[in-house]
PDB file of C-alpha atoms in Angstrom:
ATOM      1  CA  UNK T   1       0.000   0.000   0.000  1.00 50.00           C
ATOM      2  CA  UNK T   2       1.295   3.453  -0.958  1.00 58.00           C
ATOM      3  CA  UNK T   3       2.387   5.513   2.041  1.00 74.00           C
ATOM      4  CA  UNK T   4      -0.038   8.282   2.929  1.00 84.00           C
ATOM      5  CA  UNK T   5       1.587  11.688   3.442  1.00 82.00           C
ATOM      6  CA  UNK T   6      -1.257  14.108   4.073  1.00 83.00           C
ATOM      7  CA  UNK T   7      -0.623  15.952   0.800  1.00 82.00           C
ATOM      8  CA  UNK T   8      -2.971  13.772  -1.260  1.00 83.00           C
ATOM      9  CA  UNK T   9      -6.027  15.260  -2.951  1.00 82.00           C
ATOM     10  CA  UNK T  10      -9.386  14.534  -1.348  1.00 83.00           C
ATOM     11  CA  UNK T  11     -10.191  12.031  -4.094  1.00 85.00           C
ATOM     12  CA  UNK T  12      -7.082   9.975  -3.290  1.00 87.00           C
ATOM     13  CA  UNK T  13      -7.818   9.558   0.425  1.00 90.00           C
ATOM     14  CA  UNK T  14      -9.491   6.290   1.550  1.00 91.00           C
ATOM     15  CA  UNK T  15     -12.725   6.706   3.520  1.00 93.00           C
ATOM     16  CA  UNK T  16     -11.211   5.237   6.688  1.00 93.00           C
ATOM     17  CA  UNK T  17      -8.318   7.698   6.512  1.00 94.00           C
ATOM     18  CA  UNK T  18     -10.774  10.566   6.120  1.00 93.00           C
ATOM     19  CA  UNK T  19     -12.477   9.336   9.291  1.00 95.00           C
ATOM     20  CA  UNK T  20      -9.125   9.295  11.099  1.00 95.00           C
ATOM     21  CA  UNK T  21      -8.408  12.847   9.937  1.00 93.00           C
ATOM     22  CA  UNK T  22     -11.785  14.055  11.178  1.00 93.00           C
ATOM     23  CA  UNK T  23     -11.173  12.285  14.482  1.00 94.00           C
ATOM     24  CA  UNK T  24      -7.852  14.077  14.986  1.00 93.00           C
ATOM     25  CA  UNK T  25      -9.292  17.486  14.148  1.00 90.00           C
ATOM     26  CA  UNK T  26     -12.339  16.998  16.366  1.00 91.00           C
ATOM     27  CA  UNK T  27     -10.049  16.098  19.276  1.00 91.00           C
ATOM     28  CA  UNK T  28      -7.912  19.177  18.609  1.00 88.00           C
ATOM     29  CA  UNK T  29     -11.008  21.380  18.620  1.00 85.00           C
ATOM     30  CA  UNK T  30     -11.994  19.821  21.936  1.00 87.00           C
ATOM     31  CA  UNK T  31      -8.660  20.946  23.373  1.00 84.00           C
ATOM     32  CA  UNK T  32      -6.679  17.707  23.192  1.00 86.00           C
ATOM     33  CA  UNK T  33      -2.892  17.899  23.358  1.00 85.00           C
ATOM     34  CA  UNK T  34      -1.487  16.266  20.214  1.00 84.00           C
ATOM     35  CA  UNK T  35       1.622  15.254  22.171  1.00 81.00           C
ATOM     36  CA  UNK T  36      -0.400  12.936  24.385  1.00 86.00           C
ATOM     37  CA  UNK T  37      -3.083  11.725  21.967  1.00 88.00           C
ATOM     38  CA  UNK T  38      -3.307   7.943  21.712  1.00 92.00           C
ATOM     39  CA  UNK T  39      -4.233   5.944  18.644  1.00 93.00           C
ATOM     40  CA  UNK T  40      -7.189   4.549  20.618  1.00 94.00           C
ATOM     41  CA  UNK T  41      -8.409   8.108  21.308  1.00 94.00           C
ATOM     42  CA  UNK T  42      -8.320   8.876  17.589  1.00 94.00           C
ATOM     43  CA  UNK T  43      -9.950   5.644  16.404  1.00 95.00           C
ATOM     44  CA  UNK T  44     -12.664   5.903  19.044  1.00 94.00           C
ATOM     45  CA  UNK T  45     -13.479   9.448  17.904  1.00 94.00           C
ATOM     46  CA  UNK T  46     -13.305   8.296  14.264  1.00 94.00           C
ATOM     47  CA  UNK T  47     -15.613   5.370  14.942  1.00 94.00           C
ATOM     48  CA  UNK T  48     -13.304   2.697  13.554  1.00 93.00           C
ATOM     49  CA  UNK T  49     -11.271  -0.166  15.000  1.00 90.00           C
ATOM     50  CA  UNK T  50      -7.776   0.517  16.318  1.00 88.00           C
ATOM     51  CA  UNK T  51      -6.281  -2.086  14.001  1.00 90.00           C
ATOM     52  CA  UNK T  52      -7.692  -0.295  10.968  1.00 90.00           C
ATOM     53  CA  UNK T  53      -5.498   2.738  11.670  1.00 92.00           C
ATOM     54  CA  UNK T  54      -2.409   0.561  11.312  1.00 91.00           C
ATOM     55  CA  UNK T  55      -3.545  -0.560   7.887  1.00 90.00           C
ATOM     56  CA  UNK T  56      -2.611   2.929   6.710  1.00 91.00           C
ATOM     57  CA  UNK T  57      -0.130   4.306   9.253  1.00 92.00           C
ATOM     58  CA  UNK T  58       2.767   2.886  11.256  1.00 89.00           C
ATOM     59  CA  UNK T  59       2.619   5.288  14.232  1.00 90.00           C
ATOM     60  CA  UNK T  60       0.278   7.698  15.971  1.00 91.00           C
ATOM     61  CA  UNK T  61       2.571  10.556  14.948  1.00 91.00           C
ATOM     62  CA  UNK T  62       2.012   9.708  11.288  1.00 91.00           C
ATOM     63  CA  UNK T  63      -1.763   9.853  11.785  1.00 93.00           C
ATOM     64  CA  UNK T  64      -1.647  13.217  13.568  1.00 91.00           C
ATOM     65  CA  UNK T  65       0.847  14.829  11.178  1.00 90.00           C
ATOM     66  CA  UNK T  66      -1.020  13.601   8.081  1.00 91.00           C
ATOM     67  CA  UNK T  67      -4.315  14.886   9.479  1.00 91.00           C
ATOM     68  CA  UNK T  68      -2.881  18.344  10.183  1.00 89.00           C
ATOM     69  CA  UNK T  69      -1.122  18.537   6.817  1.00 87.00           C
ATOM     70  CA  UNK T  70      -4.256  17.469   4.942  1.00 88.00           C
ATOM     71  CA  UNK T  71      -6.354  20.054   6.777  1.00 87.00           C
ATOM     72  CA  UNK T  72      -3.770  22.760   6.084  1.00 84.00           C
ATOM     73  CA  UNK T  73      -3.745  21.901   2.366  1.00 83.00           C
ATOM     74  CA  UNK T  74      -7.555  22.090   2.236  1.00 85.00           C
ATOM     75  CA  UNK T  75      -7.543  25.426   4.063  1.00 83.00           C
ATOM     76  CA  UNK T  76      -4.891  26.806   1.747  1.00 82.00           C
ATOM     77  CA  UNK T  77      -6.783  25.807  -1.400  1.00 85.00           C
ATOM     78  CA  UNK T  78      -9.938  27.519  -0.116  1.00 87.00           C
ATOM     79  CA  UNK T  79      -8.091  30.636   1.042  1.00 87.00           C
ATOM     80  CA  UNK T  80      -6.059  30.963  -2.159  1.00 87.00           C
ATOM     81  CA  UNK T  81      -9.235  30.848  -4.269  1.00 91.00           C
ATOM     82  CA  UNK T  82     -10.647  33.792  -2.306  1.00 91.00           C
ATOM     83  CA  UNK T  83      -7.364  35.713  -2.252  1.00 90.00           C
ATOM     84  CA  UNK T  84      -7.252  35.552  -6.037  1.00 90.00           C
ATOM     85  CA  UNK T  85     -10.402  37.689  -6.053  1.00 93.00           C
ATOM     86  CA  UNK T  86      -8.829  40.349  -3.823  1.00 93.00           C
ATOM     87  CA  UNK T  87      -6.472  43.132  -4.803  1.00 90.00           C
ATOM     88  CA  UNK T  88      -3.498  44.327  -2.755  1.00 93.00           C
ATOM     89  CA  UNK T  89      -1.675  43.011   0.285  1.00 95.00           C
ATOM     90  CA  UNK T  90      -3.754  44.754   2.957  1.00 95.00           C
ATOM     91  CA  UNK T  91      -7.093  43.736   1.426  1.00 95.00           C
ATOM     92  CA  UNK T  92      -5.876  40.138   1.378  1.00 94.00           C
ATOM     93  CA  UNK T  93      -4.546  40.411   4.922  1.00 94.00           C
ATOM     94  CA  UNK T  94      -7.919  41.703   6.121  1.00 93.00           C
ATOM     95  CA  UNK T  95      -9.534  38.621   4.609  1.00 91.00           C
ATOM     96  CA  UNK T  96      -7.013  36.321   6.353  1.00 89.00           C
ATOM     97  CA  UNK T  97      -7.804  37.954   9.695  1.00 90.00           C
ATOM     98  CA  UNK T  98     -11.522  37.431   9.052  1.00 88.00           C
ATOM     99  CA  UNK T  99     -10.931  33.729   8.363  1.00 85.00           C
ATOM    100  CA  UNK T 100      -8.868  33.323  11.533  1.00 82.00           C
ATOM    101  CA  UNK T 101     -11.534  35.126  13.549  1.00 82.00           C
ATOM    102  CA  UNK T 102     -14.606  33.372  12.224  1.00 80.00           C
ATOM    103  CA  UNK T 103     -13.454  29.808  11.573  1.00 79.00           C
ATOM    104  CA  UNK T 104     -12.317  28.055  14.723  1.00 73.00           C
ATOM    105  CA  UNK T 105     -11.161  24.873  12.957  1.00 74.00           C
ATOM    106  CA  UNK T 106      -8.869  26.820  10.642  1.00 77.00           C
ATOM    107  CA  UNK T 107      -7.486  28.870  13.508  1.00 76.00           C
ATOM    108  CA  UNK T 108      -6.740  25.893  15.732  1.00 78.00           C
ATOM    109  CA  UNK T 109      -5.167  23.910  12.890  1.00 78.00           C
ATOM    110  CA  UNK T 110      -2.972  26.868  11.930  1.00 75.00           C
ATOM    111  CA  UNK T 111      -1.838  27.340  15.537  1.00 76.00           C
ATOM    112  CA  UNK T 112      -0.935  23.660  15.875  1.00 79.00           C
ATOM    113  CA  UNK T 113       0.845  23.699  12.511  1.00 80.00           C
ATOM    114  CA  UNK T 114       2.973  26.735  13.430  1.00 75.00           C
ATOM    115  CA  UNK T 115       3.771  25.227  16.829  1.00 76.00           C
ATOM    116  CA  UNK T 116       4.836  21.881  15.376  1.00 80.00           C
ATOM    117  CA  UNK T 117       7.024  23.568  12.768  1.00 77.00           C
ATOM    118  CA  UNK T 118       9.263  24.802  15.588  1.00 75.00           C
ATOM    119  CA  UNK T 119       8.700  22.019  18.117  1.00 80.00           C
ATOM    120  CA  UNK T 120      11.154  19.265  19.011  1.00 82.00           C
ATOM    121  CA  UNK T 121       8.497  16.766  20.076  1.00 84.00           C
ATOM    122  CA  UNK T 122       8.140  13.539  18.084  1.00 85.00           C
ATOM    123  CA  UNK T 123       5.100  14.985  16.278  1.00 85.00           C
ATOM    124  CA  UNK T 124       6.945  18.222  15.559  1.00 83.00           C
ATOM    125  CA  UNK T 125       9.982  16.471  14.147  1.00 85.00           C
ATOM    126  CA  UNK T 126       7.775  14.146  12.099  1.00 86.00           C
ATOM    127  CA  UNK T 127       5.935  17.119  10.581  1.00 82.00           C
ATOM    128  CA  UNK T 128       9.183  18.863   9.667  1.00 84.00           C
ATOM    129  CA  UNK T 129      10.584  15.618   8.241  1.00 86.00           C
ATOM    130  CA  UNK T 130       7.422  14.940   6.221  1.00 85.00           C
ATOM    131  CA  UNK T 131       7.501  18.368   4.582  1.00 81.00           C
ATOM    132  CA  UNK T 132      11.189  17.954   3.664  1.00 82.00           C
ATOM    133  CA  UNK T 133      10.789  14.369   2.422  1.00 79.00           C
ATOM    134  CA  UNK T 134       7.880  15.195   0.144  1.00 74.00           C
ATOM    135  CA  UNK T 135       9.402  18.443  -1.115  1.00 70.00           C
ATOM    136  CA  UNK T 136       6.213  20.301  -0.240  1.00 66.00           C
ATOM    137  CA  UNK T 137       7.754  23.424   1.283  1.00 60.00           C
ATOM    138  CA  UNK T 138       5.768  25.490  -1.207  1.00 57.00           C
ATOM    139  CA  UNK T 139       2.420  24.029  -0.162  1.00 58.00           C
ATOM    140  CA  UNK T 140       2.025  25.641   3.223  1.00 64.00           C
ATOM    141  CA  UNK T 141       0.290  28.815   4.394  1.00 69.00           C
ATOM    142  CA  UNK T 142       3.743  30.184   5.140  1.00 76.00           C
ATOM    143  CA  UNK T 143       4.663  29.966   1.456  1.00 81.00           C
ATOM    144  CA  UNK T 144       1.345  31.601   0.571  1.00 84.00           C
ATOM    145  CA  UNK T 145       2.178  34.492   2.890  1.00 88.00           C
ATOM    146  CA  UNK T 146       5.608  34.844   1.285  1.00 90.00           C
ATOM    147  CA  UNK T 147       3.947  35.136  -2.134  1.00 91.00           C
ATOM    148  CA  UNK T 148       1.574  37.807  -0.804  1.00 93.00           C
ATOM    149  CA  UNK T 149       4.473  39.775   0.646  1.00 95.00           C
ATOM    150  CA  UNK T 150       6.573  39.492  -2.503  1.00 95.00           C
ATOM    151  CA  UNK T 151       3.687  40.754  -4.627  1.00 94.00           C
ATOM    152  CA  UNK T 152       3.147  43.605  -2.168  1.00 95.00           C
ATOM    153  CA  UNK T 153       6.777  44.678  -2.423  1.00 96.00           C
ATOM    154  CA  UNK T 154       6.820  44.385  -6.230  1.00 95.00           C
ATOM    155  CA  UNK T 155       3.637  46.457  -6.564  1.00 94.00           C
ATOM    156  CA  UNK T 156       5.063  49.193  -4.343  1.00 94.00           C
ATOM    157  CA  UNK T 157       2.488  48.651  -1.593  1.00 95.00           C
ATOM    158  CA  UNK T 158       5.082  47.360   0.901  1.00 96.00           C
ATOM    159  CA  UNK T 159       8.532  48.629   1.799  1.00 95.00           C
ATOM    160  CA  UNK T 160      11.388  47.266  -0.282  1.00 94.00           C
ATOM    161  CA  UNK T 161      14.125  48.012   2.258  1.00 94.00           C
ATOM    162  CA  UNK T 162      13.050  45.033   4.406  1.00 94.00           C
ATOM    163  CA  UNK T 163      13.785  41.463   3.365  1.00 95.00           C
ATOM    164  CA  UNK T 164      10.924  39.114   2.535  1.00 94.00           C
ATOM    165  CA  UNK T 165      12.199  36.776   5.260  1.00 92.00           C
ATOM    166  CA  UNK T 166      11.949  39.473   7.925  1.00 94.00           C
ATOM    167  CA  UNK T 167       8.507  40.563   6.716  1.00 95.00           C
ATOM    168  CA  UNK T 168       7.299  36.957   6.804  1.00 91.00           C
ATOM    169  CA  UNK T 169       8.443  36.418  10.392  1.00 89.00           C
ATOM    170  CA  UNK T 170       7.080  39.785  11.525  1.00 92.00           C
ATOM    171  CA  UNK T 171       3.664  39.391   9.900  1.00 92.00           C
ATOM    172  CA  UNK T 172       3.412  35.748  11.027  1.00 87.00           C
ATOM    173  CA  UNK T 173       4.052  36.836  14.612  1.00 87.00           C
ATOM    174  CA  UNK T 174       1.201  39.342  14.409  1.00 89.00           C
ATOM    175  CA  UNK T 175      -1.123  36.713  12.970  1.00 86.00           C
ATOM    176  CA  UNK T 176      -0.249  34.295  15.781  1.00 82.00           C
ATOM    177  CA  UNK T 177      -0.842  37.042  18.361  1.00 83.00           C
ATOM    178  CA  UNK T 178      -4.243  37.718  16.817  1.00 84.00           C
ATOM    179  CA  UNK T 179      -5.190  34.040  16.937  1.00 81.00           C
ATOM    180  CA  UNK T 180      -3.961  33.692  20.514  1.00 78.00           C
ATOM    181  CA  UNK T 181      -5.950  36.753  21.594  1.00 80.00           C
ATOM    182  CA  UNK T 182      -9.123  35.204  20.194  1.00 78.00           C
ATOM    183  CA  UNK T 183      -8.395  31.716  21.514  1.00 71.00           C
ATOM    184  CA  UNK T 184      -7.516  32.968  25.020  1.00 71.00           C
ATOM    185  CA  UNK T 185      -9.787  36.013  25.580  1.00 64.00           C
ATOM    186  CA  UNK T 186      -9.287  36.039  29.363  1.00 65.00           C
ATOM    187  CA  UNK T 187      -5.883  37.678  28.883  1.00 60.00           C
ATOM    188  CA  UNK T 188      -6.588  41.325  28.148  1.00 59.00           C
ATOM    189  CA  UNK T 189      -9.962  40.808  26.386  1.00 61.00           C
ATOM    190  CA  UNK T 190     -10.516  43.047  23.344  1.00 69.00           C
ATOM    191  CA  UNK T 191     -13.199  42.819  20.624  1.00 76.00           C
ATOM    192  CA  UNK T 192     -11.943  41.056  17.497  1.00 76.00           C
ATOM    193  CA  UNK T 193     -12.918  44.003  15.292  1.00 82.00           C
ATOM    194  CA  UNK T 194     -10.705  46.318  17.351  1.00 86.00           C
ATOM    195  CA  UNK T 195      -7.857  43.815  17.233  1.00 86.00           C
ATOM    196  CA  UNK T 196      -8.104  43.481  13.444  1.00 88.00           C
ATOM    197  CA  UNK T 197      -8.129  47.240  12.980  1.00 91.00           C
ATOM    198  CA  UNK T 198      -5.150  47.612  15.324  1.00 91.00           C
ATOM    199  CA  UNK T 199      -3.091  44.925  13.575  1.00 92.00           C
ATOM    200  CA  UNK T 200      -3.837  46.260  10.091  1.00 93.00           C
ATOM    201  CA  UNK T 201      -2.936  49.792  11.223  1.00 94.00           C
ATOM    202  CA  UNK T 202       0.352  48.530  12.713  1.00 93.00           C
ATOM    203  CA  UNK T 203       1.173  46.649   9.526  1.00 95.00           C
ATOM    204  CA  UNK T 204       0.490  49.715   7.375  1.00 95.00           C
ATOM    205  CA  UNK T 205       2.640  51.869   9.635  1.00 94.00           C
ATOM    206  CA  UNK T 206       5.500  49.393   9.937  1.00 94.00           C
ATOM    207  CA  UNK T 207       5.589  47.753   6.506  1.00 95.00           C
ATOM    208  CA  UNK T 208       3.640  50.037   4.173  1.00 95.00           C
ATOM    209  CA  UNK T 209       5.584  51.908   1.526  1.00 89.00           C
ATOM    210  CA  UNK T 210       6.049  55.580   2.353  1.00 78.00           C
ATOM    211  CA  UNK T 211       6.915  58.370  -0.019  1.00 59.00           C
ATOM    212  CA  UNK T 212      10.569  59.239  -0.013  1.00 43.00           C
ATOM    213  CA  UNK T 213      11.677  55.980   1.663  1.00 44.00           C
ATOM    214  CA  UNK T 214      15.150  55.072   0.453  1.00 45.00           C
ATOM    215  CA  UNK T 215      16.210  51.485   0.114  1.00 44.00           C
ATOM    216  CA  UNK T 216      18.948  50.476   2.532  1.00 39.00           C
ATOM    217  CA  UNK T 217      21.777  48.660   0.751  1.00 34.00           C
TER     218      UNK T 217
END
């Protein structure tokens, strides 16, 4: 049986694997810690036998990582279709903030994905390894953000004296802060609309192209 990676199209994914993916995501939305999830937890939530999971995956980490990657790919395809209808970096960024505010599943998946990209847990290392092995570095929301930033710089909307790498890290940090503020409202509660307006204003002030700005060589 061909190894499942999480990057397959929906049509290529067996029904039982789809059930496993849904099980993982439902557990994540319920607040489960992916580092302590058991295969039995996932299969019970998915409504299938534990042995069935091992027909497709060798370890629990493979199930979790594939589920998160598949969900991220689906989110990216949906988001990219909408972004194509929008013009300019800040209009697109406003849409991204709306998605992260309104769609809990997308927000939680994105938070887990970002965390695992920098984590040294078994799941984190497996995710990083899977992306490298499959050569899918360009199929993540991070790569989508890089494309948005590059287009913004080329169109003159964003500053060109800051590297794309720096802009990506800086904007990603603000997105994560926005998601965390919504996910954990007890810490300095603030309406989402105010947060969005604040973040967009900060981005325009910090990264927006200003007249007379000279490029630093």
